[in-house]
PDB file of C-alpha atoms in Angstrom:
ATOM      1  CA  UNK A 367      14.591  17.340   1.363  1.00  0.00           C
ATOM      2  CA  UNK A 368      13.602  16.473  -2.384  1.00  0.00           C
ATOM      3  CA  UNK A 369      10.155  16.345  -3.037  1.00  0.00           C
ATOM      4  CA  UNK A 370       9.130  13.848  -5.596  1.00  0.00           C
ATOM      5  CA  UNK A 371       5.430  13.975  -7.637  1.00  0.00           C
ATOM      6  CA  UNK A 372       4.095  10.969  -8.854  1.00  0.00           C
ATOM      7  CA  UNK A 373       1.041   9.430 -10.038  1.00  0.00           C
ATOM      8  CA  UNK A 374      -0.325   7.104  -7.405  1.00  0.00           C
ATOM      9  CA  UNK A 375      -2.823   5.041  -9.688  1.00  0.00           C
ATOM     10  CA  UNK A 376      -0.172   1.997  -9.743  1.00  0.00           C
ATOM     11  CA  UNK A 377      -0.024   2.115  -5.898  1.00  0.00           C
ATOM     12  CA  UNK A 378      -3.590   2.165  -5.331  1.00  0.00           C
ATOM     13  CA  UNK A 379      -4.019  -0.690  -7.914  1.00  0.00           C
ATOM     14  CA  UNK A 380      -1.638  -2.764  -6.089  1.00  0.00           C
ATOM     15  CA  UNK A 381      -2.777  -2.121  -2.688  1.00  0.00           C
ATOM     16  CA  UNK A 382      -6.555  -2.708  -3.799  1.00  0.00           C
ATOM     17  CA  UNK A 383      -5.200  -6.197  -5.150  1.00  0.00           C
ATOM     18  CA  UNK A 384      -3.381  -6.624  -1.863  1.00  0.00           C
ATOM     19  CA  UNK A 385      -7.096  -6.229  -0.089  1.00  0.00           C
ATOM     20  CA  UNK A 386      -8.854  -8.348  -2.282  1.00  0.00           C
ATOM     21  CA  UNK A 387      -6.555 -11.136  -3.718  1.00  0.00           C
ATOM     22  CA  UNK A 388      -4.705 -13.755  -1.382  1.00  0.00           C
ATOM     23  CA  UNK A 389      -2.329 -14.480  -4.316  1.00  0.00           C
ATOM     24  CA  UNK A 390      -1.036 -11.233  -4.608  1.00  0.00           C
ATOM     25  CA  UNK A 391      -0.970 -10.645  -1.139  1.00  0.00           C
ATOM     26  CA  UNK A 392       0.884 -13.744  -0.524  1.00  0.00           C
ATOM     27  CA  UNK A 393       3.664 -12.905  -3.006  1.00  0.00           C
ATOM     28  CA  UNK A 394       3.979  -9.202  -1.857  1.00  0.00           C
ATOM     29  CA  UNK A 395       4.294 -10.475   1.780  1.00  0.00           C
ATOM     30  CA  UNK A 396       7.510 -12.644   0.918  1.00  0.00           C
ATOM     31  CA  UNK A 397       9.059  -9.241  -0.440  1.00  0.00           C
ATOM     32  CA  UNK A 398       7.866  -6.906   2.047  1.00  0.00           C
ATOM     33  CA  UNK A 399      10.484  -4.833   3.858  1.00  0.00           C
ATOM     34  CA  UNK A 400       7.945  -2.199   5.683  1.00  0.00           C
ATOM     35  CA  UNK A 401       8.016   0.467   2.858  1.00  0.00           C
ATOM     36  CA  UNK A 402       7.464  -0.490  -0.881  1.00  0.00           C
ATOM     37  CA  UNK A 403       5.199   2.453  -1.831  1.00  0.00           C
ATOM     38  CA  UNK A 404       5.980   5.958  -1.884  1.00  0.00           C
ATOM     39  CA  UNK A 405       2.704   7.186  -0.157  1.00  0.00           C
ATOM     40  CA  UNK A 406       2.777   6.794   3.735  1.00  0.00           C
ATOM     41  CA  UNK A 407      -0.903   5.778   3.372  1.00  0.00           C
ATOM     42  CA  UNK A 408      -0.368   2.837   0.987  1.00  0.00           C
ATOM     43  CA  UNK A 409       2.304   1.814   3.329  1.00  0.00           C
ATOM     44  CA  UNK A 410      -0.018   1.788   6.245  1.00  0.00           C
ATOM     45  CA  UNK A 411      -2.882  -0.188   4.514  1.00  0.00           C
ATOM     46  CA  UNK A 412      -0.553  -2.444   3.070  1.00  0.00           C
ATOM     47  CA  UNK A 413       1.100  -3.343   6.640  1.00  0.00           C
ATOM     48  CA  UNK A 414      -2.194  -4.111   7.885  1.00  0.00           C
ATOM     49  CA  UNK A 415      -3.007  -6.464   5.040  1.00  0.00           C
ATOM     50  CA  UNK A 416       0.389  -7.972   5.630  1.00  0.00           C
ATOM     51  CA  UNK A 417      -0.460  -8.487   9.300  1.00  0.00           C
ATOM     52  CA  UNK A 418      -3.816 -10.210   8.383  1.00  0.00           C
ATOM     53  CA  UNK A 419      -2.043 -12.462   5.877  1.00  0.00           C
ATOM     54  CA  UNK A 420       0.457 -13.323   8.516  1.00  0.00           C
ATOM     55  CA  UNK A 421      -2.192 -14.460  10.988  1.00  0.00           C
ATOM     56  CA  UNK A 422      -4.998 -16.278   8.685  1.00  0.00           C
ATOM     57  CA  UNK A 423      -3.059 -17.149   5.305  1.00  0.00           C
ATOM     58  CA  UNK A 424      -5.631 -14.874   3.145  1.00  0.00           C
ATOM     59  CA  UNK A 425      -6.552 -11.528   2.036  1.00  0.00           C
ATOM     60  CA  UNK A 426      -8.854  -9.424   4.348  1.00  0.00           C
ATOM     61  CA  UNK A 427     -10.929  -8.507   1.596  1.00  0.00           C
ATOM     62  CA  UNK A 428     -14.167  -6.781   3.299  1.00  0.00           C
ATOM     63  CA  UNK A 429     -12.780  -7.710   6.794  1.00  0.00           C
ATOM     64  CA  UNK A 430     -10.380  -4.668   5.892  1.00  0.00           C
ATOM     65  CA  UNK A 431     -12.617  -2.541   7.599  1.00  0.00           C
ATOM     66  CA  UNK A 432     -12.491  -4.319  10.876  1.00  0.00           C
ATOM     67  CA  UNK A 433      -8.965  -4.333  10.499  1.00  0.00           C
ATOM     68  CA  UNK A 434      -8.495  -0.602   9.890  1.00  0.00           C
ATOM     69  CA  UNK A 435     -11.066   0.098  12.516  1.00  0.00           C
ATOM     70  CA  UNK A 436      -8.507  -1.895  15.218  1.00  0.00           C
ATOM     71  CA  UNK A 437      -5.564  -0.076  14.000  1.00  0.00           C
ATOM     72  CA  UNK A 438      -7.407   3.290  14.380  1.00  0.00           C
ATOM     73  CA  UNK A 439      -8.565   2.635  17.748  1.00  0.00           C
ATOM     74  CA  UNK A 440      -4.690   2.179  18.783  1.00  0.00           C
ATOM     75  CA  UNK A 441      -3.492   5.285  16.842  1.00  0.00           C
ATOM     76  CA  UNK A 442      -2.669   8.201  18.718  1.00  0.00           C
ATOM     77  CA  UNK A 443      -3.027  10.829  15.810  1.00  0.00           C
ATOM     78  CA  UNK A 444      -6.678  11.421  14.741  1.00  0.00           C
ATOM     79  CA  UNK A 445      -5.230  13.018  11.645  1.00  0.00           C
ATOM     80  CA  UNK A 446      -3.366  10.262  10.746  1.00  0.00           C
ATOM     81  CA  UNK A 447      -6.635   7.973  11.140  1.00  0.00           C
ATOM     82  CA  UNK A 448      -8.627  10.538   9.142  1.00  0.00           C
ATOM     83  CA  UNK A 449      -5.954  10.512   6.070  1.00  0.00           C
ATOM     84  CA  UNK A 450      -5.832   6.658   6.006  1.00  0.00           C
ATOM     85  CA  UNK A 451      -9.387   6.263   6.162  1.00  0.00           C
ATOM     86  CA  UNK A 452      -9.807   8.808   3.088  1.00  0.00           C
ATOM     87  CA  UNK A 453      -7.202   6.956   1.240  1.00  0.00           C
ATOM     88  CA  UNK A 454      -8.763   3.468   1.973  1.00  0.00           C
ATOM     89  CA  UNK A 455     -12.281   4.964   1.217  1.00  0.00           C
ATOM     90  CA  UNK A 456     -10.671   6.220  -2.407  1.00  0.00           C
ATOM     91  CA  UNK A 457      -9.430   2.676  -3.046  1.00  0.00           C
ATOM     92  CA  UNK A 458     -12.955   1.441  -2.382  1.00  0.00           C
ATOM     93  CA  UNK A 459     -14.508   4.265  -4.365  1.00  0.00           C
ATOM     94  CA  UNK A 460     -12.326   3.584  -7.511  1.00  0.00           C
ATOM     95  CA  UNK A 461     -12.541  -0.443  -7.501  1.00  0.00           C
ATOM     96  CA  UNK A 462     -16.414  -0.014  -7.629  1.00  0.00           C
ATOM     97  CA  UNK A 463     -16.426   2.634 -10.324  1.00  0.00           C
ATOM     98  CA  UNK A 464     -13.993   0.689 -12.397  1.00  0.00           C
ATOM     99  CA  UNK A 465     -15.589  -2.487 -11.726  1.00  0.00           C
ATOM    100  CA  UNK A 466     -12.443  -4.603 -12.890  1.00  0.00           C
ATOM    101  CA  UNK A 467     -11.423  -8.045 -11.875  1.00  0.00           C
ATOM    102  CA  UNK A 468      -8.004  -8.537 -10.573  1.00  0.00           C
ATOM    103  CA  UNK A 469      -5.332  -9.867 -13.107  1.00  0.00           C
ATOM    104  CA  UNK A 470      -2.895 -11.469 -10.679  1.00  0.00           C
ATOM    105  CA  UNK A 471       0.124 -11.666 -13.093  1.00  0.00           C
ATOM    106  CA  UNK A 472      -0.377  -8.250 -14.399  1.00  0.00           C
ATOM    107  CA  UNK A 473      -0.517  -6.878 -10.702  1.00  0.00           C
ATOM    108  CA  UNK A 474       2.697  -8.866  -9.590  1.00  0.00           C
ATOM    109  CA  UNK A 475       4.739  -7.575 -12.601  1.00  0.00           C
ATOM    110  CA  UNK A 476       3.427  -3.985 -11.935  1.00  0.00           C
ATOM    111  CA  UNK A 477       4.086  -4.542  -8.370  1.00  0.00           C
ATOM    112  CA  UNK A 478       7.617  -5.863  -9.021  1.00  0.00           C
ATOM    113  CA  UNK A 479       8.459  -2.863 -11.420  1.00  0.00           C
ATOM    114  CA  UNK A 480       7.087  -0.287  -8.968  1.00  0.00           C
ATOM    115  CA  UNK A 481       8.774  -1.837  -5.787  1.00  0.00           C
ATOM    116  CA  UNK A 482      12.210  -1.704  -7.490  1.00  0.00           C
ATOM    117  CA  UNK A 483      11.532   2.207  -8.625  1.00  0.00           C
ATOM    118  CA  UNK A 484      10.530   2.751  -5.019  1.00  0.00           C
ATOM    119  CA  UNK A 485      13.652   1.147  -3.460  1.00  0.00           C
ATOM    120  CA  UNK A 486      15.761   3.109  -6.325  1.00  0.00           C
ATOM    121  CA  UNK A 487      14.428   6.613  -5.733  1.00  0.00           C
ATOM    122  CA  UNK A 488      14.859   6.007  -1.826  1.00  0.00           C
ATOM    123  CA  UNK A 489      18.404   5.096  -2.514  1.00  0.00           C
ATOM    124  CA  UNK A 490      18.977   8.049  -4.523  1.00  0.00           C
ATOM    125  CA  UNK A 491      17.322  10.462  -2.251  1.00  0.00           C
ATOM    126  CA  UNK A 492      19.776   8.730   0.510  1.00  0.00           C
ATOM    127  CA  UNK A 493      22.661   9.384  -1.627  1.00  0.00           C
ATOM    128  CA  UNK A 494      21.551  13.071  -2.713  1.00  0.00           C
ATOM    129  CA  UNK A 495      21.331  13.539   1.131  1.00  0.00           C
ATOM    130  CA  UNK A 496      24.641  12.578   1.581  1.00  0.00           C
ATOM    131  CA  UNK A 497      26.360  14.455  -1.023  1.00  0.00           C
ATOM    132  CA  UNK A 498      24.254  17.517   0.461  1.00  0.00           C
ATOM    133  CA  UNK A 499      25.870  17.108   3.928  1.00  0.00           C
TER     134      UNK A 499
END
C-alpha cells in the first residue's frame, strides 16, 4: 500500500464551506460519489452534509452538531466517533480563527480541482496495485 502525504487545508476549507453554504453544498452534492476527499473524516462529514442537503435542501450550518451526534449514536466504533469529532472541532476552530467569509466561486473552483486530483490519485494507486500483483 502506498501512503500519500498531503496538506489537508484545501479539504478542510471545502468541508467547512459544505457545512456553512447551501450553494457550495448543492454543487458538490451533484458530483458526490462517496469519496471525493483523501481524508476519511472529511468524507464522513461531507456525507453527513450531503445527506442533510438531500433532505432539507440547505446546508446544516450550526445544526451540524446535531447531525453529527445522530451519526455518532449509530456508530459502533468509539474511536471513529472521537476522530471524526476532532476533525469537526478542528474545522470549527480554524473557521473562527480565520474569520473569513466564503467565496463560493473560489471554493467551487478549488473543490473541482481537488476532486479531480483525488480521483486521479486513487486511479494511480489502483493501477499501481494491479501492476504489483
